[in-house]
mmCIF file of C-alpha atoms and ligand atoms in Angstrom:
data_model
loop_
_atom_site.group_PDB
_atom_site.id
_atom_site.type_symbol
_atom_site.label_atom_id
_atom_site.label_comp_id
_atom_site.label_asym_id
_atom_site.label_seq_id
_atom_site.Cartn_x
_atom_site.Cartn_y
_atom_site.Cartn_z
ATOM 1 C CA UNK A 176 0.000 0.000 0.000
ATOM 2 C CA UNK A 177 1.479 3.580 -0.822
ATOM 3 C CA UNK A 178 2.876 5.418 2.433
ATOM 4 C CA UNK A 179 1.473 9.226 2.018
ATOM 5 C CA UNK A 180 3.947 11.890 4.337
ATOM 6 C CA UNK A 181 1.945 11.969 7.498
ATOM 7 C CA UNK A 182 1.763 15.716 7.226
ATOM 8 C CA UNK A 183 1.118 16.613 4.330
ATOM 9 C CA UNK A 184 -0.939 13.726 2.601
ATOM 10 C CA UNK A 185 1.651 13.788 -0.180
ATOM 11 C CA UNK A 186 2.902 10.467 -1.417
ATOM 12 C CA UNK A 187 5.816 9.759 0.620
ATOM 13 C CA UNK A 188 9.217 8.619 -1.314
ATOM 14 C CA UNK A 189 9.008 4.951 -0.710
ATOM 15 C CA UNK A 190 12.454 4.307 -1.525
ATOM 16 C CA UNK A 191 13.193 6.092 1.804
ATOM 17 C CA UNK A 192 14.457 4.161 4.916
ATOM 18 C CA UNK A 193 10.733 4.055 7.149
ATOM 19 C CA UNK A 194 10.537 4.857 11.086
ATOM 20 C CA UNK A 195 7.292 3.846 12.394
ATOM 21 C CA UNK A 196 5.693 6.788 15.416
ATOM 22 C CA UNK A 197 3.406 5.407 17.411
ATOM 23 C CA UNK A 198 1.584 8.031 18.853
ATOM 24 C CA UNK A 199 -0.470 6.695 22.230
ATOM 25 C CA UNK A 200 -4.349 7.543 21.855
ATOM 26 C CA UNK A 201 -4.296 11.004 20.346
ATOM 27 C CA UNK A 202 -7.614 12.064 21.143
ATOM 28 C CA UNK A 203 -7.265 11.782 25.035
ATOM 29 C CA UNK A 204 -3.814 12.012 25.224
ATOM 30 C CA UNK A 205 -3.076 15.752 23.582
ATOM 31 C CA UNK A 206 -2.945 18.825 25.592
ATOM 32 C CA UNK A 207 -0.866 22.055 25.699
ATOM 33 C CA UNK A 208 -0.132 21.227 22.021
ATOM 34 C CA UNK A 209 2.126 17.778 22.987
ATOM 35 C CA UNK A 210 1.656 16.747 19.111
ATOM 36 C CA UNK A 211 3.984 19.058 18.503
ATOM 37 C CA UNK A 212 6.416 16.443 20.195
ATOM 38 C CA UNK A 213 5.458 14.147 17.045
ATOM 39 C CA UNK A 214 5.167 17.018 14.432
ATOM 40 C CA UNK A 215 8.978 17.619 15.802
ATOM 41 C CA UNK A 216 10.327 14.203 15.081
ATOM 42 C CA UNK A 217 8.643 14.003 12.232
ATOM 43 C CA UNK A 218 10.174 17.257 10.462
ATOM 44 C CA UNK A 219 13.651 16.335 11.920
ATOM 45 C CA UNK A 220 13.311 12.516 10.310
ATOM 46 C CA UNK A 221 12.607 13.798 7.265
ATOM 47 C CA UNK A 222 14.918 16.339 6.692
ATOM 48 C CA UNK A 223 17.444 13.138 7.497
ATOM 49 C CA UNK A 224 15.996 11.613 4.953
ATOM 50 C CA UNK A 225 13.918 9.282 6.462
ATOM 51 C CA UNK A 226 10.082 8.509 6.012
ATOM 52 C CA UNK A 227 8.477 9.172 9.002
ATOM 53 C CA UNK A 228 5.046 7.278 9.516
ATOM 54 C CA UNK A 229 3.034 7.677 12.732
ATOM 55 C CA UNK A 230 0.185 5.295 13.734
ATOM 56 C CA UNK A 231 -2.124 6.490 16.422
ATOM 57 C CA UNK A 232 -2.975 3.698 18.969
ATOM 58 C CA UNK A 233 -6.794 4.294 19.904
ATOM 59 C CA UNK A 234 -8.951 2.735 22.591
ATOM 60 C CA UNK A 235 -9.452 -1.140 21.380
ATOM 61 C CA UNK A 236 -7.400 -0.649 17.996
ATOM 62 C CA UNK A 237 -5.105 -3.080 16.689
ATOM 63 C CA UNK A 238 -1.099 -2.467 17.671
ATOM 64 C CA UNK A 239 1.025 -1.064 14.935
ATOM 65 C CA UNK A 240 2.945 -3.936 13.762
ATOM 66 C CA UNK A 241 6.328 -1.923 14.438
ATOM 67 C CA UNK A 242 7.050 0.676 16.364
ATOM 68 C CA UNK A 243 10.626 2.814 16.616
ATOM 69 C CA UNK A 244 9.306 5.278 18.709
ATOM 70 C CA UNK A 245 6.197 5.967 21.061
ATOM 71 C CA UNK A 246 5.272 8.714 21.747
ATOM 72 C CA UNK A 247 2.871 10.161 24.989
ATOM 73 C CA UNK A 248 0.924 13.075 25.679
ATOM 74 C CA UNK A 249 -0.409 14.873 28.438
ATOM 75 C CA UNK A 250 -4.495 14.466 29.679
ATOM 76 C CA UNK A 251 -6.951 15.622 31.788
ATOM 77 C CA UNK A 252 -7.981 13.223 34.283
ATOM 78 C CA UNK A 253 -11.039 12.301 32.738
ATOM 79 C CA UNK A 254 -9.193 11.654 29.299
ATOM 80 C CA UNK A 255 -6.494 9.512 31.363
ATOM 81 C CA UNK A 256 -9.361 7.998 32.784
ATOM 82 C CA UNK A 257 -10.729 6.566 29.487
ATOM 83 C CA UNK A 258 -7.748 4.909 27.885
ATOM 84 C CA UNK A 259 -5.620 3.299 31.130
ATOM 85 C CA UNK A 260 -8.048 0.400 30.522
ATOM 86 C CA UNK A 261 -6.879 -0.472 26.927
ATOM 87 C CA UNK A 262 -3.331 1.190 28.215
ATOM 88 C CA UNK A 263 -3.319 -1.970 30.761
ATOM 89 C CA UNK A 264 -3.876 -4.218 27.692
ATOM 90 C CA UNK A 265 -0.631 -3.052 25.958
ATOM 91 C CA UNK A 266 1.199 -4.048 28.655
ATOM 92 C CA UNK A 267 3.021 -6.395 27.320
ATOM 93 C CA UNK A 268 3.601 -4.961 24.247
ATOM 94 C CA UNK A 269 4.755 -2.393 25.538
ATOM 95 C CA UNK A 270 7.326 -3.967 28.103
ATOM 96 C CA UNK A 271 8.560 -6.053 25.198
ATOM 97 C CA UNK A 272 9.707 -2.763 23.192
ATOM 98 C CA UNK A 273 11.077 -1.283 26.226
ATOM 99 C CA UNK A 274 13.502 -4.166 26.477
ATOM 100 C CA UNK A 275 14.632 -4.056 22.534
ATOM 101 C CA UNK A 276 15.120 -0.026 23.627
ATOM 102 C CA UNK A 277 12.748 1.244 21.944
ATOM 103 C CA UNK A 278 12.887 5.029 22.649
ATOM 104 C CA UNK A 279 9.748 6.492 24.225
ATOM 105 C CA UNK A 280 9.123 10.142 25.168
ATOM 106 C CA UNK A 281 5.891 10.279 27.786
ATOM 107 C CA UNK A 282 4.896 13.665 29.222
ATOM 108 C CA UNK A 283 2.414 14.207 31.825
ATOM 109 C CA UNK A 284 -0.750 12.035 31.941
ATOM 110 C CA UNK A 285 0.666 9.842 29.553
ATOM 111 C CA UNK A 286 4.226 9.903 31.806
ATOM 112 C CA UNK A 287 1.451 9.287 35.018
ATOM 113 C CA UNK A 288 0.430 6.139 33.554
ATOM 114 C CA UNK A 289 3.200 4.623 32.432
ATOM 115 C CA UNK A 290 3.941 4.692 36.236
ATOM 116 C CA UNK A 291 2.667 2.414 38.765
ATOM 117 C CA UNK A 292 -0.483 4.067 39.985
ATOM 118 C CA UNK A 293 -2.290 7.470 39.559
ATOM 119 C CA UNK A 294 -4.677 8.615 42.168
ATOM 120 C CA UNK A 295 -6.978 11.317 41.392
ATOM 121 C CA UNK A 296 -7.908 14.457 43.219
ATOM 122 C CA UNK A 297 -11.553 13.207 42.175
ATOM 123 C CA UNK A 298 -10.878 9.854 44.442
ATOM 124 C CA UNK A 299 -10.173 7.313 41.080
ATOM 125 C CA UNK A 300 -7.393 4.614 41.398
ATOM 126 C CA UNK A 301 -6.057 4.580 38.083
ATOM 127 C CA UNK A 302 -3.656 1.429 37.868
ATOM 128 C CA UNK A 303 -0.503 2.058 35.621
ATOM 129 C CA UNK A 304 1.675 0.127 33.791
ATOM 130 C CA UNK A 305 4.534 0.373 35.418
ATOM 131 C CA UNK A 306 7.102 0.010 33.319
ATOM 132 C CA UNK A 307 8.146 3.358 35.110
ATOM 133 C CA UNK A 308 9.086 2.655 38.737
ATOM 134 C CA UNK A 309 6.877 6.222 39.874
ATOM 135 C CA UNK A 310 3.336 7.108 41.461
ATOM 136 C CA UNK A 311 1.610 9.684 41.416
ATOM 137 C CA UNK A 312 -1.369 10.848 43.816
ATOM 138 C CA UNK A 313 -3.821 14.063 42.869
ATOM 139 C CA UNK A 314 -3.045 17.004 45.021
ATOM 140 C CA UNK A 315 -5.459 20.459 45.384
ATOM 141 C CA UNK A 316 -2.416 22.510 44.529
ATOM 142 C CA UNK A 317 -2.007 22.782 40.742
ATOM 143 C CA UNK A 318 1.873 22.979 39.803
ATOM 144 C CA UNK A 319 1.962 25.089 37.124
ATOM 145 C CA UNK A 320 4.280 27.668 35.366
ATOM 146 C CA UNK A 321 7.535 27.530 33.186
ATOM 147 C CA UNK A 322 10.074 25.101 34.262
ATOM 148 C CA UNK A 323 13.903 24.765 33.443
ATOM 149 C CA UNK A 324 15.308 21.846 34.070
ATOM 150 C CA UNK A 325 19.261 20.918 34.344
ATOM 151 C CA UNK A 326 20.058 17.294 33.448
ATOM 152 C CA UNK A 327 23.518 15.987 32.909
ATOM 153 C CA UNK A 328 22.595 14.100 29.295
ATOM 154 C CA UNK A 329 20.699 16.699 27.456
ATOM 155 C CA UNK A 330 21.882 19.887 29.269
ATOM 156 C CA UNK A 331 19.076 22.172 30.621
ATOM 157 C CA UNK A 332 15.356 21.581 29.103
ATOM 158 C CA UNK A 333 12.822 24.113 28.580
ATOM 159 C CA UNK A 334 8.993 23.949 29.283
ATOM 160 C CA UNK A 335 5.537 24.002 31.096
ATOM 161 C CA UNK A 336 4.212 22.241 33.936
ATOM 162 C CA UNK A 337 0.652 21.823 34.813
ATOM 163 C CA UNK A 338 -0.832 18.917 36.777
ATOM 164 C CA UNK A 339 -2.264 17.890 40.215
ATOM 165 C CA UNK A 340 -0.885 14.662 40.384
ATOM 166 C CA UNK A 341 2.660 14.808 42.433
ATOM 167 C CA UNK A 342 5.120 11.858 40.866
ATOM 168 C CA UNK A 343 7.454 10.097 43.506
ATOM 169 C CA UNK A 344 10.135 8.488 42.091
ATOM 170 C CA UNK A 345 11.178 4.457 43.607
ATOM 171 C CA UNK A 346 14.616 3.113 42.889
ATOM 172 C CA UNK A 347 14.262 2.076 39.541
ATOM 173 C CA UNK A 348 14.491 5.079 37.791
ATOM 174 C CA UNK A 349 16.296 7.926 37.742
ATOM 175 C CA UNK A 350 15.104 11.595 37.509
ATOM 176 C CA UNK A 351 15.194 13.203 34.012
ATOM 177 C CA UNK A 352 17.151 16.005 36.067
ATOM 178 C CA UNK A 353 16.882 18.598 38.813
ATOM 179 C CA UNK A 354 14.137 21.772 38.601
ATOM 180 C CA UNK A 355 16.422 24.900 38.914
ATOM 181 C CA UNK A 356 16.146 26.541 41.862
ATOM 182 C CA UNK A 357 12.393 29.108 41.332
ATOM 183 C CA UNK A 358 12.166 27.774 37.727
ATOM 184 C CA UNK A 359 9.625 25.378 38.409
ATOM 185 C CA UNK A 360 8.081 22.659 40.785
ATOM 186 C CA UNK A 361 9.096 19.040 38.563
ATOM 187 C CA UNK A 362 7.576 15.690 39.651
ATOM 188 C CA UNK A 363 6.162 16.604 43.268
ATOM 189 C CA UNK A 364 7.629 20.336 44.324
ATOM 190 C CA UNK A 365 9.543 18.906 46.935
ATOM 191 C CA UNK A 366 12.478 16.925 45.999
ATOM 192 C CA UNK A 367 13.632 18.880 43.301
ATOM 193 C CA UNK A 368 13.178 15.944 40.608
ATOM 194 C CA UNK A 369 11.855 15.886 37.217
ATOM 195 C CA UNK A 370 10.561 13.303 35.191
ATOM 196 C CA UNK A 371 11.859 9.718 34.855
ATOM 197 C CA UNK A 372 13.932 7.060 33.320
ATOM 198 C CA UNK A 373 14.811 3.676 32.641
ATOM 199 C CA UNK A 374 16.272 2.355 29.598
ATOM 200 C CA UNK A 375 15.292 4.591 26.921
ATOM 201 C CA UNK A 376 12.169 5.425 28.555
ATOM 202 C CA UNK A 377 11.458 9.149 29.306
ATOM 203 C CA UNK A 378 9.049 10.277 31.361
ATOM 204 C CA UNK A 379 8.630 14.338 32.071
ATOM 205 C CA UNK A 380 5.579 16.624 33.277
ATOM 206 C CA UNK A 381 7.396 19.211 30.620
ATOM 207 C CA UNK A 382 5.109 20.376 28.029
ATOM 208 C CA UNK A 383 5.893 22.794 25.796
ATOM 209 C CA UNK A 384 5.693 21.365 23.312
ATOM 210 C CA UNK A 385 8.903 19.876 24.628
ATOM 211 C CA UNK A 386 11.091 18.886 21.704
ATOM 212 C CA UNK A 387 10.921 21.731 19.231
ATOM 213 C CA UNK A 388 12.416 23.684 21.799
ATOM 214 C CA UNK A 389 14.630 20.984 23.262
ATOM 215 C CA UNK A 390 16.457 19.293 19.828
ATOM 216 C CA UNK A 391 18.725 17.243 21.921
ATOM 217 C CA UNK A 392 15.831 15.122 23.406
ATOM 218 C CA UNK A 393 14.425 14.912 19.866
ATOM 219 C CA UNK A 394 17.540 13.834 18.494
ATOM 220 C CA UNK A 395 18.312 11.266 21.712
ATOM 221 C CA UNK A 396 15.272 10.088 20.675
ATOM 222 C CA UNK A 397 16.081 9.526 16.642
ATOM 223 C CA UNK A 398 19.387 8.079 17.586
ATOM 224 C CA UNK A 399 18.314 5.351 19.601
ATOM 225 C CA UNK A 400 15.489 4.660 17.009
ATOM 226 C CA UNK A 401 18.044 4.482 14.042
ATOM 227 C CA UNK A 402 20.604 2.392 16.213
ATOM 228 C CA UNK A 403 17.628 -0.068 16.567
ATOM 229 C CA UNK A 404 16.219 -0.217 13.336
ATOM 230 C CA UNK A 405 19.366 0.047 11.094
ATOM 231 C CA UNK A 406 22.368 0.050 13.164
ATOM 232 C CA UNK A 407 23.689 3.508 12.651
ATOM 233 C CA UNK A 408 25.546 5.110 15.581
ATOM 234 C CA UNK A 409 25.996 8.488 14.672
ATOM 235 C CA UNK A 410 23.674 10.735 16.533
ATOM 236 C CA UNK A 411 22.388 12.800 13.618
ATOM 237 C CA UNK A 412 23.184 16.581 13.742
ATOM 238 C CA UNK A 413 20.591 19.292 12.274
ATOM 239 C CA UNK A 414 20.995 22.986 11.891
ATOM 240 C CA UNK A 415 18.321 24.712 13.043
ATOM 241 C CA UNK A 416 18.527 28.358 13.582
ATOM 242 C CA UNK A 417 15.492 28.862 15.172
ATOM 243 C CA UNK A 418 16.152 26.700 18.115
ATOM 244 C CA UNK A 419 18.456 28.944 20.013
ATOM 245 C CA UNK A 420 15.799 31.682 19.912
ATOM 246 C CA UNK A 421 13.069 29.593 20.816
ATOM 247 C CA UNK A 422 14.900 28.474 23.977
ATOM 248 C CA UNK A 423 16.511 31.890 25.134
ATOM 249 C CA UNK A 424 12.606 33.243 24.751
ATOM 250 C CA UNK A 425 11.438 29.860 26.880
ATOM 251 C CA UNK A 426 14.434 30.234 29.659
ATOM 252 C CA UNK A 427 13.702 34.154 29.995
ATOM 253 C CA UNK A 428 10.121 33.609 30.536
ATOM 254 C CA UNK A 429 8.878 34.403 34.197
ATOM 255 C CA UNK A 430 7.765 30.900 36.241
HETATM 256 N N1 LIG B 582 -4.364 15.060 34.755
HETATM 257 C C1 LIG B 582 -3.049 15.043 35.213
HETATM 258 C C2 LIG B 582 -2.741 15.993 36.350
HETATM 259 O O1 LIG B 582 -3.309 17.073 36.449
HETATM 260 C C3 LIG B 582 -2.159 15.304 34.035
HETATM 261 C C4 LIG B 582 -2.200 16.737 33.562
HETATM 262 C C5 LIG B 582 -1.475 16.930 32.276
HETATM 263 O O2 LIG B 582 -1.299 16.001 31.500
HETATM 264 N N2 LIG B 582 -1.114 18.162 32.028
HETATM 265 O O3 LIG B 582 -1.938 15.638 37.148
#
């Protein structure tokens, strides 16, 4: 079957190499513009050279039958509430990617449930999947503002927090990084944490959208999916003037 560019509807060149998105239930899952995370590695793939294709996974529809990358976004907790269900159901799946590496970028709701529980300010017990070692509980304070994170991989990272739910981090994972001092509250406004991971699995409250303004996650994120898929090493480099603007704007921004 022809591939079309998931943009544009175009045709896409199908003697391109293909990297297969999977982008987790779009409709509940998508707040504070987080498919802008996808648009991101989408542009960035192609002007590699690749062909990009992203499958959304909706509430009791089939699995992609690959996946490089999967992709997150953030909810309300009545959206989170309608897909951790079918999310429980993936499970597997899921856990089986995460040990082949697959990269996976989850922010917010979508970060909540891939931890072990998420208890609502409303009183729901949502169960997670756990492949991140984190829970989360629904608090009446709101977190929200602009957040700058440092983190030794990917130097500091730029966004927006808002949620309820405060993440606690247990020993299998580490923190994405540390909230700068007054530049932002991360997982729980206490410990200084941010987000999450374990093997290629990142977990962050940042939205943003996150990776047009942070390329290095983006391209973390390509890397590992090209290692994978066709054994290249090279983190791929991109010149993108705009970035450097879009993050001094970002990091001057009041919280
Ligand atoms: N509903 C969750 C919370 O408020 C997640 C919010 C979000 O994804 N921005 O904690």
């Amino acid at each position: 079957m022809a591939q079309t560019n998931p943009i544009t509807g175009e045709p896409a060149d199908e003697v391109g190499r293909p990297i297969d998105i999977v982008q987790l239930y779009p409709r509940e899952l998508n707040i504070y513009g987080d498919w802008g995370n996808t648009l991101t590695l989408v542009r960035r793939l192609e002007w590699l050279g690749y062909v990009p294709r992203v499958h959304d996974l909706e509430v009791g529809g089939p699995l992609p039958r690959r996946a490089d990358i999967v992709i997150g976004g953030g909810g309300q907790d009545s959206g989170q509430a309608q897909v951790y269900r079918d999310l429980l159901q993936r499970e597997r799946w899921l856990r089986g990617l995460v040990d082949l590496g697959i990269p996976m970028l989850l922010v917010c709701g979508s970060y909540q449930l891939f931890g072990r529980s998420f208890d609502t300010i409303g009183g729901q017990q949502l169960t997670g999947i756990g492949i991140l070692d984190v829970t989360t509980k629904g608090e009446s304070d709101r977190l929200v503002g602009n957040v700058i994170v440092d983190t030794e991989q990917f130097g500091p990272i730029v966004g927006f927090e808002n949620h309820s739910g405060q993440t606690f981090l247990g020993e299998q994972v580490e923190p994405l990084g540390l909230v700068r001092p007054g530049h932002g509250a991360g997982n729980n406004g206490t410990d200084r944490t941010e987000g999450a991971r374990r093997a290629n699995v990142i977990g962050t409250y940042l939205h943003g959208s996150l990776l047009p303004k942070n390329p290095a996650v983006a391209d973390y994120l390509i890397g590992a999916a090209l290692a994978n898929r066709y054994g290249i090493l090279t983190t791929p480099s991109l010149d993108d003037p705009y970035v450097e603007q879009a993050r001094s704007v970002a990091m001057s921004r009041p919280r």
